[in-house]
mmCIF file of C-alpha atoms in Angstrom:
data_model
loop_
_atom_site.group_PDB
_atom_site.id
_atom_site.type_symbol
_atom_site.label_atom_id
_atom_site.label_comp_id
_atom_site.label_asym_id
_atom_site.label_seq_id
_atom_site.Cartn_x
_atom_site.Cartn_y
_atom_site.Cartn_z
ATOM 1 C CA UNK A 1 -42.442 4.033 -19.745
ATOM 2 C CA UNK A 2 -42.565 2.994 -16.082
ATOM 3 C CA UNK A 3 -39.032 3.223 -14.689
ATOM 4 C CA UNK A 4 -38.203 0.408 -12.290
ATOM 5 C CA UNK A 5 -38.596 1.021 -8.551
ATOM 6 C CA UNK A 6 -39.394 -0.928 -5.382
ATOM 7 C CA UNK A 7 -42.973 -1.569 -6.529
ATOM 8 C CA UNK A 8 -41.843 -3.297 -9.751
ATOM 9 C CA UNK A 9 -40.448 -6.542 -8.353
ATOM 10 C CA UNK A 10 -40.546 -6.031 -4.592
ATOM 11 C CA UNK A 11 -36.771 -5.695 -4.431
ATOM 12 C CA UNK A 12 -34.885 -3.820 -1.734
ATOM 13 C CA UNK A 13 -31.299 -3.025 -0.866
ATOM 14 C CA UNK A 14 -28.496 -3.947 -3.244
ATOM 15 C CA UNK A 15 -30.719 -5.948 -5.597
ATOM 16 C CA UNK A 16 -32.949 -2.910 -6.156
ATOM 17 C CA UNK A 17 -29.981 -0.580 -6.627
ATOM 18 C CA UNK A 18 -28.413 -2.857 -9.231
ATOM 19 C CA UNK A 19 -31.692 -3.304 -11.101
ATOM 20 C CA UNK A 20 -32.300 0.447 -11.151
ATOM 21 C CA UNK A 21 -28.704 1.115 -12.190
ATOM 22 C CA UNK A 22 -28.663 -1.156 -15.242
ATOM 23 C CA UNK A 23 -32.218 -0.385 -16.391
ATOM 24 C CA UNK A 24 -31.567 3.355 -16.031
ATOM 25 C CA UNK A 25 -28.396 3.141 -18.128
ATOM 26 C CA UNK A 26 -30.310 1.425 -20.922
ATOM 27 C CA UNK A 27 -33.148 3.961 -20.914
ATOM 28 C CA UNK A 28 -30.885 7.003 -20.719
ATOM 29 C CA UNK A 29 -28.578 5.758 -23.465
ATOM 30 C CA UNK A 30 -31.451 4.759 -25.751
ATOM 31 C CA UNK A 31 -33.322 8.043 -25.326
ATOM 32 C CA UNK A 32 -30.178 10.096 -25.896
ATOM 33 C CA UNK A 33 -29.292 8.263 -29.105
ATOM 34 C CA UNK A 34 -32.926 8.336 -30.270
ATOM 35 C CA UNK A 35 -32.902 12.123 -30.061
ATOM 36 C CA UNK A 36 -29.594 12.316 -31.912
ATOM 37 C CA UNK A 37 -30.579 9.970 -34.730
ATOM 38 C CA UNK A 38 -34.278 10.743 -35.192
ATOM 39 C CA UNK A 39 -34.374 14.395 -34.145
ATOM 40 C CA UNK A 40 -38.118 14.454 -33.350
ATOM 41 C CA UNK A 41 -39.943 17.791 -33.093
ATOM 42 C CA UNK A 42 -42.393 16.404 -30.536
ATOM 43 C CA UNK A 43 -42.170 13.514 -28.076
ATOM 44 C CA UNK A 44 -45.307 12.014 -26.502
ATOM 45 C CA UNK A 45 -44.804 9.815 -23.443
ATOM 46 C CA UNK A 46 -47.931 7.719 -22.961
ATOM 47 C CA UNK A 47 -47.896 7.579 -19.164
ATOM 48 C CA UNK A 48 -46.716 5.423 -16.257
ATOM 49 C CA UNK A 49 -43.656 7.494 -15.443
ATOM 50 C CA UNK A 50 -42.823 5.278 -12.490
ATOM 51 C CA UNK A 51 -44.209 2.024 -11.140
ATOM 52 C CA UNK A 52 -45.272 3.147 -7.675
ATOM 53 C CA UNK A 53 -46.095 6.769 -8.471
ATOM 54 C CA UNK A 54 -49.559 6.868 -6.953
ATOM 55 C CA UNK A 55 -48.254 5.176 -3.770
ATOM 56 C CA UNK A 56 -45.365 7.565 -2.994
ATOM 57 C CA UNK A 57 -45.537 10.460 -0.568
ATOM 58 C CA UNK A 58 -44.536 13.838 -1.976
ATOM 59 C CA UNK A 59 -40.858 13.586 -1.018
ATOM 60 C CA UNK A 60 -40.402 10.126 -2.519
ATOM 61 C CA UNK A 61 -42.405 11.067 -5.611
ATOM 62 C CA UNK A 62 -40.354 14.194 -6.276
ATOM 63 C CA UNK A 63 -37.146 12.159 -5.954
ATOM 64 C CA UNK A 64 -38.438 9.649 -8.487
ATOM 65 C CA UNK A 65 -39.667 12.440 -10.776
ATOM 66 C CA UNK A 66 -36.176 13.947 -10.743
ATOM 67 C CA UNK A 67 -34.783 10.533 -11.652
ATOM 68 C CA UNK A 68 -37.278 10.256 -14.517
ATOM 69 C CA UNK A 69 -36.436 13.736 -15.798
ATOM 70 C CA UNK A 70 -32.733 12.915 -15.681
ATOM 71 C CA UNK A 71 -33.250 9.793 -17.787
ATOM 72 C CA UNK A 72 -35.555 11.555 -20.275
ATOM 73 C CA UNK A 73 -33.694 14.840 -20.576
ATOM 74 C CA UNK A 74 -34.695 16.950 -23.559
ATOM 75 C CA UNK A 75 -31.387 17.710 -25.278
ATOM 76 C CA UNK A 76 -32.836 20.282 -27.645
ATOM 77 C CA UNK A 77 -35.502 22.230 -25.709
ATOM 78 C CA UNK A 78 -35.562 25.060 -28.239
ATOM 79 C CA UNK A 79 -36.690 22.821 -31.098
ATOM 80 C CA UNK A 80 -38.287 19.866 -29.341
ATOM 81 C CA UNK A 81 -41.391 19.720 -27.159
ATOM 82 C CA UNK A 82 -42.056 16.836 -24.783
ATOM 83 C CA UNK A 83 -45.651 15.999 -23.820
ATOM 84 C CA UNK A 84 -46.175 13.647 -20.883
ATOM 85 C CA UNK A 85 -49.475 11.867 -20.270
ATOM 86 C CA UNK A 86 -50.601 10.358 -16.971
ATOM 87 C CA UNK A 87 -50.789 6.604 -16.469
ATOM 88 C CA UNK A 88 -52.684 4.506 -13.971
ATOM 89 C CA UNK A 89 -49.440 3.940 -12.055
ATOM 90 C CA UNK A 90 -49.206 7.721 -11.723
ATOM 91 C CA UNK A 91 -52.741 8.663 -10.644
ATOM 92 C CA UNK A 92 -54.957 5.543 -10.633
ATOM 93 C CA UNK A 93 -57.920 4.910 -12.928
ATOM 94 C CA UNK A 94 -61.679 5.418 -12.934
ATOM 95 C CA UNK A 95 -63.262 5.572 -9.503
ATOM 96 C CA UNK A 96 -59.918 4.702 -7.903
ATOM 97 C CA UNK A 97 -58.125 7.833 -9.149
ATOM 98 C CA UNK A 98 -56.133 9.253 -6.226
ATOM 99 C CA UNK A 99 -57.099 12.928 -5.950
ATOM 100 C CA UNK A 100 -53.817 13.951 -4.340
ATOM 101 C CA UNK A 101 -51.772 12.080 -6.958
ATOM 102 C CA UNK A 102 -53.791 13.667 -9.766
ATOM 103 C CA UNK A 103 -53.312 17.178 -8.365
ATOM 104 C CA UNK A 104 -49.600 16.517 -7.824
ATOM 105 C CA UNK A 105 -49.149 15.281 -11.378
ATOM 106 C CA UNK A 106 -50.874 18.335 -12.837
ATOM 107 C CA UNK A 107 -48.795 20.665 -10.660
ATOM 108 C CA UNK A 108 -45.352 19.201 -11.349
ATOM 109 C CA UNK A 109 -45.740 17.541 -14.771
ATOM 110 C CA UNK A 110 -48.559 19.345 -16.557
ATOM 111 C CA UNK A 111 -52.135 19.084 -17.764
ATOM 112 C CA UNK A 112 -53.433 15.563 -18.271
ATOM 113 C CA UNK A 113 -55.476 16.652 -21.322
ATOM 114 C CA UNK A 114 -53.853 18.467 -24.218
ATOM 115 C CA UNK A 115 -54.647 19.563 -27.770
ATOM 116 C CA UNK A 116 -51.729 20.054 -30.161
ATOM 117 C CA UNK A 117 -51.792 21.295 -33.736
ATOM 118 C CA UNK A 118 -48.867 19.753 -35.598
ATOM 119 C CA UNK A 119 -48.289 19.724 -39.361
ATOM 120 C CA UNK A 120 -51.952 20.064 -40.305
ATOM 121 C CA UNK A 121 -53.077 17.417 -37.803
ATOM 122 C CA UNK A 122 -54.735 17.790 -34.405
ATOM 123 C CA UNK A 123 -53.171 15.633 -31.697
ATOM 124 C CA UNK A 124 -55.619 14.794 -28.902
ATOM 125 C CA UNK A 125 -53.894 13.697 -25.703
ATOM 126 C CA UNK A 126 -56.921 12.452 -23.768
ATOM 127 C CA UNK A 127 -56.844 11.460 -20.112
ATOM 128 C CA UNK A 128 -59.073 8.403 -20.372
ATOM 129 C CA UNK A 129 -58.147 7.425 -16.797
ATOM 130 C CA UNK A 130 -60.186 10.248 -15.269
ATOM 131 C CA UNK A 131 -62.777 10.005 -18.052
ATOM 132 C CA UNK A 132 -63.873 6.650 -16.605
ATOM 133 C CA UNK A 133 -64.484 8.164 -13.160
ATOM 134 C CA UNK A 134 -68.056 8.732 -12.000
ATOM 135 C CA UNK A 135 -66.951 11.766 -10.022
ATOM 136 C CA UNK A 136 -67.691 15.045 -11.804
ATOM 137 C CA UNK A 137 -64.751 16.903 -10.290
ATOM 138 C CA UNK A 138 -62.383 14.162 -11.479
ATOM 139 C CA UNK A 139 -63.681 13.651 -15.030
ATOM 140 C CA UNK A 140 -64.613 17.294 -15.758
ATOM 141 C CA UNK A 141 -61.509 18.181 -17.780
ATOM 142 C CA UNK A 142 -61.553 14.989 -19.868
ATOM 143 C CA UNK A 143 -65.278 15.112 -20.563
ATOM 144 C CA UNK A 144 -65.079 18.800 -21.496
ATOM 145 C CA UNK A 145 -62.372 18.038 -24.073
ATOM 146 C CA UNK A 146 -64.392 15.215 -25.643
ATOM 147 C CA UNK A 147 -67.535 17.368 -25.821
ATOM 148 C CA UNK A 148 -65.574 20.249 -27.298
ATOM 149 C CA UNK A 149 -64.299 18.027 -30.093
ATOM 150 C CA UNK A 150 -67.747 16.532 -30.624
ATOM 151 C CA UNK A 151 -69.125 20.036 -31.048
ATOM 152 C CA UNK A 152 -66.845 20.819 -33.980
ATOM 153 C CA UNK A 153 -69.118 19.961 -36.902
ATOM 154 C CA UNK A 154 -66.340 20.137 -39.446
ATOM 155 C CA UNK A 155 -63.018 19.259 -37.847
ATOM 156 C CA UNK A 156 -60.289 21.613 -38.970
ATOM 157 C CA UNK A 157 -57.726 18.830 -39.275
ATOM 158 C CA UNK A 158 -57.436 15.029 -39.075
ATOM 159 C CA UNK A 159 -57.358 13.927 -35.464
ATOM 160 C CA UNK A 160 -54.766 11.677 -33.871
ATOM 161 C CA UNK A 161 -55.922 10.301 -30.521
ATOM 162 C CA UNK A 162 -53.582 9.323 -27.669
ATOM 163 C CA UNK A 163 -54.838 7.297 -24.699
ATOM 164 C CA UNK A 164 -52.846 5.649 -21.946
ATOM 165 C CA UNK A 165 -55.115 2.593 -21.727
ATOM 166 C CA UNK A 166 -55.945 0.651 -24.928
ATOM 167 C CA UNK A 167 -59.484 0.869 -26.242
ATOM 168 C CA UNK A 168 -61.900 -2.039 -25.887
ATOM 169 C CA UNK A 169 -61.817 -4.658 -28.634
ATOM 170 C CA UNK A 170 -63.551 -8.051 -29.079
ATOM 171 C CA UNK A 171 -62.043 -10.900 -27.028
ATOM 172 C CA UNK A 172 -59.020 -12.669 -28.522
ATOM 173 C CA UNK A 173 -58.503 -9.986 -31.177
ATOM 174 C CA UNK A 174 -55.232 -10.634 -32.998
ATOM 175 C CA UNK A 175 -52.571 -7.983 -32.451
ATOM 176 C CA UNK A 176 -50.576 -8.455 -35.629
ATOM 177 C CA UNK A 177 -47.083 -9.787 -36.359
ATOM 178 C CA UNK A 178 -45.101 -7.247 -34.307
ATOM 179 C CA UNK A 179 -46.435 -8.423 -30.946
ATOM 180 C CA UNK A 180 -43.836 -10.346 -28.942
ATOM 181 C CA UNK A 181 -46.279 -12.139 -26.657
ATOM 182 C CA UNK A 182 -48.347 -14.955 -28.176
ATOM 183 C CA UNK A 183 -51.371 -13.668 -26.249
ATOM 184 C CA UNK A 184 -53.567 -10.703 -27.294
ATOM 185 C CA UNK A 185 -54.161 -7.687 -25.078
ATOM 186 C CA UNK A 186 -55.966 -9.143 -22.040
ATOM 187 C CA UNK A 187 -59.127 -7.741 -20.502
ATOM 188 C CA UNK A 188 -58.398 -7.848 -16.774
ATOM 189 C CA UNK A 189 -59.222 -5.552 -13.913
ATOM 190 C CA UNK A 190 -57.484 -5.264 -10.583
ATOM 191 C CA UNK A 191 -56.085 -2.863 -8.036
ATOM 192 C CA UNK A 192 -55.644 0.473 -9.814
ATOM 193 C CA UNK A 193 -55.423 -1.033 -13.288
ATOM 194 C CA UNK A 194 -57.562 -1.979 -16.253
ATOM 195 C CA UNK A 195 -56.136 -3.573 -19.403
ATOM 196 C CA UNK A 196 -58.777 -2.046 -21.672
ATOM 197 C CA UNK A 197 -61.198 0.837 -21.418
ATOM 198 C CA UNK A 198 -64.842 -0.006 -20.844
ATOM 199 C CA UNK A 199 -66.957 -0.596 -23.940
ATOM 200 C CA UNK A 200 -69.140 2.467 -23.388
ATOM 201 C CA UNK A 201 -66.078 4.703 -22.869
ATOM 202 C CA UNK A 202 -64.512 3.368 -26.053
ATOM 203 C CA UNK A 203 -67.654 4.015 -28.118
ATOM 204 C CA UNK A 204 -68.099 7.469 -26.578
ATOM 205 C CA UNK A 205 -64.527 8.537 -27.321
ATOM 206 C CA UNK A 206 -64.323 7.114 -30.841
ATOM 207 C CA UNK A 207 -67.665 8.455 -32.045
ATOM 208 C CA UNK A 208 -67.164 11.890 -30.477
ATOM 209 C CA UNK A 209 -63.587 12.451 -31.634
ATOM 210 C CA UNK A 210 -63.629 10.474 -34.902
ATOM 211 C CA UNK A 211 -59.867 9.969 -34.966
ATOM 212 C CA UNK A 212 -57.890 9.022 -38.021
ATOM 213 C CA UNK A 213 -55.551 6.890 -35.916
ATOM 214 C CA UNK A 214 -55.207 5.998 -32.224
ATOM 215 C CA UNK A 215 -52.128 5.429 -30.062
ATOM 216 C CA UNK A 216 -52.170 3.763 -26.658
ATOM 217 C CA UNK A 217 -49.710 2.358 -24.136
ATOM 218 C CA UNK A 218 -49.982 0.529 -20.792
ATOM 219 C CA UNK A 219 -49.785 -3.018 -22.207
ATOM 220 C CA UNK A 220 -45.948 -2.908 -22.602
ATOM 221 C CA UNK A 221 -46.203 -4.809 -25.897
ATOM 222 C CA UNK A 222 -47.039 -3.874 -29.472
ATOM 223 C CA UNK A 223 -50.555 -4.356 -30.826
ATOM 224 C CA UNK A 224 -52.385 -3.161 -33.942
ATOM 225 C CA UNK A 225 -56.167 -3.391 -34.210
ATOM 226 C CA UNK A 226 -58.858 -1.617 -36.256
ATOM 227 C CA UNK A 227 -61.979 0.004 -34.775
ATOM 228 C CA UNK A 228 -65.127 0.832 -36.750
ATOM 229 C CA UNK A 229 -66.535 4.320 -36.207
ATOM 230 C CA UNK A 230 -70.202 5.295 -36.326
ATOM 231 C CA UNK A 231 -69.781 6.779 -39.820
ATOM 232 C CA UNK A 232 -68.469 3.445 -41.125
ATOM 233 C CA UNK A 233 -64.875 4.597 -41.342
ATOM 234 C CA UNK A 234 -62.094 2.578 -39.732
ATOM 235 C CA UNK A 235 -59.570 3.913 -37.210
ATOM 236 C CA UNK A 236 -56.472 1.835 -36.542
ATOM 237 C CA UNK A 237 -55.177 1.718 -32.964
ATOM 238 C CA UNK A 238 -51.465 1.149 -32.350
ATOM 239 C CA UNK A 239 -50.511 0.087 -28.852
ATOM 240 C CA UNK A 240 -46.870 1.043 -28.322
ATOM 241 C CA UNK A 241 -44.487 -1.192 -26.397
ATOM 242 C CA UNK A 242 -42.524 -0.212 -23.291
ATOM 243 C CA UNK A 243 -39.263 1.706 -23.633
ATOM 244 C CA UNK A 244 -37.393 -0.277 -20.953
ATOM 245 C CA UNK A 245 -35.995 -3.803 -21.126
ATOM 246 C CA UNK A 246 -37.303 -4.879 -17.693
ATOM 247 C CA UNK A 247 -40.993 -4.298 -18.428
ATOM 248 C CA UNK A 248 -42.149 -7.829 -19.130
ATOM 249 C CA UNK A 249 -41.337 -8.003 -22.857
ATOM 250 C CA UNK A 250 -37.941 -9.089 -24.226
ATOM 251 C CA UNK A 251 -37.353 -6.182 -26.601
ATOM 252 C CA UNK A 252 -38.154 -2.539 -25.826
ATOM 253 C CA UNK A 253 -39.719 -0.384 -28.519
ATOM 254 C CA UNK A 254 -41.151 2.986 -29.515
ATOM 255 C CA UNK A 255 -43.039 4.428 -32.495
ATOM 256 C CA UNK A 256 -41.946 7.097 -34.956
ATOM 257 C CA UNK A 257 -44.820 9.142 -36.379
ATOM 258 C CA UNK A 258 -44.262 11.423 -39.381
ATOM 259 C CA UNK A 259 -46.899 14.085 -40.131
ATOM 260 C CA UNK A 260 -47.060 16.227 -43.248
ATOM 261 C CA UNK A 261 -49.343 19.187 -43.842
ATOM 262 C CA UNK A 262 -49.187 19.647 -47.626
ATOM 263 C CA UNK A 263 -50.363 17.230 -48.760
ATOM 264 C CA UNK A 264 -51.884 15.760 -45.600
ATOM 265 C CA UNK A 265 -50.009 12.569 -44.864
ATOM 266 C CA UNK A 266 -49.382 10.357 -41.859
ATOM 267 C CA UNK A 267 -46.729 7.648 -41.729
ATOM 268 C CA UNK A 268 -45.891 5.356 -38.830
ATOM 269 C CA UNK A 269 -42.915 3.141 -38.122
ATOM 270 C CA UNK A 270 -42.541 0.798 -35.155
ATOM 271 C CA UNK A 271 -38.942 0.831 -33.931
ATOM 272 C CA UNK A 272 -37.237 -1.685 -31.666
ATOM 273 C CA UNK A 273 -34.326 -1.120 -29.303
ATOM 274 C CA UNK A 274 -31.408 -3.513 -28.652
ATOM 275 C CA UNK A 275 -32.234 -6.789 -26.924
ATOM 276 C CA UNK A 276 -30.479 -6.030 -23.641
ATOM 277 C CA UNK A 277 -31.111 -9.409 -22.001
ATOM 278 C CA UNK A 278 -29.647 -11.043 -25.106
ATOM 279 C CA UNK A 279 -26.540 -8.883 -24.741
ATOM 280 C CA UNK A 280 -26.139 -9.959 -21.118
ATOM 281 C CA UNK A 281 -26.606 -13.582 -22.172
ATOM 282 C CA UNK A 282 -23.811 -13.125 -24.721
ATOM 283 C CA UNK A 283 -21.591 -11.719 -21.961
ATOM 284 C CA UNK A 284 -22.314 -14.758 -19.795
ATOM 285 C CA UNK A 285 -21.728 -17.187 -22.680
ATOM 286 C CA UNK A 286 -18.428 -15.485 -23.558
ATOM 287 C CA UNK A 287 -17.314 -15.711 -19.939
ATOM 288 C CA UNK A 288 -18.161 -19.422 -19.743
ATOM 289 C CA UNK A 289 -16.412 -20.095 -23.064
ATOM 290 C CA UNK A 290 -13.343 -18.246 -21.825
ATOM 291 C CA UNK A 291 -13.225 -20.406 -18.723
ATOM 292 C CA UNK A 292 -13.600 -23.584 -20.794
ATOM 293 C CA UNK A 293 -10.814 -22.550 -23.151
ATOM 294 C CA UNK A 294 -8.585 -21.673 -20.216
ATOM 295 C CA UNK A 295 -9.297 -25.043 -18.565
ATOM 296 C CA UNK A 296 -8.589 -26.917 -21.801
ATOM 297 C CA UNK A 297 -5.378 -24.951 -22.293
ATOM 298 C CA UNK A 298 -4.221 -25.779 -18.786
ATOM 299 C CA UNK A 299 -4.764 -29.485 -19.382
ATOM 300 C CA UNK A 300 -2.746 -29.595 -22.561
ATOM 301 C CA UNK A 301 0.898 -30.498 -22.384
ATOM 302 C CA UNK A 302 2.320 -27.918 -24.764
ATOM 303 C CA UNK A 303 5.040 -25.339 -24.584
ATOM 304 C CA UNK A 304 2.528 -22.578 -25.469
ATOM 305 C CA UNK A 305 0.305 -23.207 -22.487
ATOM 306 C CA UNK A 306 2.500 -24.557 -19.762
ATOM 307 C CA UNK A 307 5.774 -22.816 -20.314
ATOM 308 C CA UNK A 308 7.984 -25.481 -21.896
ATOM 309 C CA UNK A 309 10.910 -24.303 -24.017
ATOM 310 C CA UNK A 310 10.509 -24.659 -27.811
ATOM 311 C CA UNK A 311 11.734 -28.001 -29.089
ATOM 312 C CA UNK A 312 11.996 -29.687 -25.702
ATOM 313 C CA UNK A 313 8.701 -31.535 -25.877
ATOM 314 C CA UNK A 314 9.757 -33.532 -28.912
ATOM 315 C CA UNK A 315 12.980 -34.617 -27.129
ATOM 316 C CA UNK A 316 11.298 -35.722 -23.944
ATOM 317 C CA UNK A 317 10.156 -39.329 -23.515
ATOM 318 C CA UNK A 318 6.402 -39.849 -23.667
ATOM 319 C CA UNK A 319 4.581 -39.547 -20.370
ATOM 320 C CA UNK A 320 1.086 -40.113 -19.223
ATOM 321 C CA UNK A 321 -1.173 -37.043 -19.307
ATOM 322 C CA UNK A 322 -1.061 -35.103 -16.068
ATOM 323 C CA UNK A 323 -3.236 -32.467 -14.592
ATOM 324 C CA UNK A 324 -2.191 -28.921 -15.251
ATOM 325 C CA UNK A 325 0.273 -27.717 -12.697
ATOM 326 C CA UNK A 326 0.185 -24.547 -10.647
ATOM 327 C CA UNK A 327 2.506 -22.834 -13.132
ATOM 328 C CA UNK A 328 0.037 -23.293 -16.001
ATOM 329 C CA UNK A 329 -2.938 -22.127 -13.942
ATOM 330 C CA UNK A 330 -0.998 -19.103 -12.774
ATOM 331 C CA UNK A 331 -0.054 -18.183 -16.334
ATOM 332 C CA UNK A 332 -3.665 -18.380 -17.555
ATOM 333 C CA UNK A 333 -4.769 -16.305 -14.563
ATOM 334 C CA UNK A 334 -2.225 -13.660 -15.521
ATOM 335 C CA UNK A 335 -3.542 -13.578 -19.098
ATOM 336 C CA UNK A 336 -7.134 -13.179 -17.876
ATOM 337 C CA UNK A 337 -6.002 -10.463 -15.485
ATOM 338 C CA UNK A 338 -4.433 -8.557 -18.381
ATOM 339 C CA UNK A 339 -7.650 -8.843 -20.398
ATOM 340 C CA UNK A 340 -9.747 -7.674 -17.448
ATOM 341 C CA UNK A 341 -7.364 -4.764 -16.854
ATOM 342 C CA UNK A 342 -8.420 -3.384 -20.240
ATOM 343 C CA UNK A 343 -12.038 -4.584 -20.491
ATOM 344 C CA UNK A 344 -13.337 -3.599 -17.044
ATOM 345 C CA UNK A 345 -12.120 0.045 -17.060
ATOM 346 C CA UNK A 346 -13.444 0.428 -20.626
ATOM 347 C CA UNK A 347 -16.868 -0.886 -19.590
ATOM 348 C CA UNK A 348 -16.945 1.391 -16.532
ATOM 349 C CA UNK A 349 -15.920 4.378 -18.670
ATOM 350 C CA UNK A 350 -18.783 3.685 -21.101
ATOM 351 C CA UNK A 351 -21.268 3.466 -18.215
ATOM 352 C CA UNK A 352 -20.016 6.700 -16.678
ATOM 353 C CA UNK A 353 -20.237 8.422 -20.068
ATOM 354 C CA UNK A 354 -23.984 7.854 -20.235
ATOM 355 C CA UNK A 355 -24.386 9.106 -16.676
ATOM 356 C CA UNK A 356 -22.352 12.256 -17.203
ATOM 357 C CA UNK A 357 -23.288 13.321 -20.751
#
């Protein structure tokens, strides 16, 4: 998810407050309506709760966690369970995992490795971030889960694997038609991030767990790719796009997974949220068009625009065109004021609704 904070774009002051305000409204509104329309029984958040999570001290982190929980409030806790995975922005990755951030995440959010039995399927929420660490005390929980699943000779149910970081794939692997970027998932490494898991980690996880399907995040864009398992079967990985509109891709998205126990079935649908930047562009275009229409109206010599009495224009002798006078400009300003008097309070009321409800 990765809610916007100071670490996202280096903003401070008013610019940061405005960015947080408008991105938060979008996320809160979208998540609220998603719950109302789709009514999911389980929600899996694939990590990266906040951008600078691993960098915050405890006080700052708890403030940002409260903000995250406010935006992603479970509106039906009796019938809906929310499962939150850790991302590299939350705890780091591999040998750069921040011990204090990892312990803090487990204390306040929950376990980073989880097994869920849902509708005849076994959901494996695997912390592949710590799995790539060489430190035994860091990777112990993740490695124990993988070995436990490997030890089940006959899996009781089809397995669905969730990983924050996408699995390794050959260079330049096509991501399918739903990807918004023309580029495939890159294979870069840098400070506290890795675009793909290492090849040996990918092979270890796939051949030990033998998943039916894989879901990953981190990349912020949609990608679909098939992996070949050691038994010759294929497992399709779906990388899910970011839920916010300021995450580097134009259109935010999520995935809707339907599981059925009898008969065993799995269906997936990629869903896209409104194009918020496009909406703001429409606002700007409408404002510019309004100004152009107002300017054109002020320049016209007509009784409708500039206040002449009906029938007088035809009786007056022809004159050269003149610039619109103060009276015309004042009248247009009054009309725009009346429009704003209705539009602005309505817009503010809608914003406040999504902050209060």
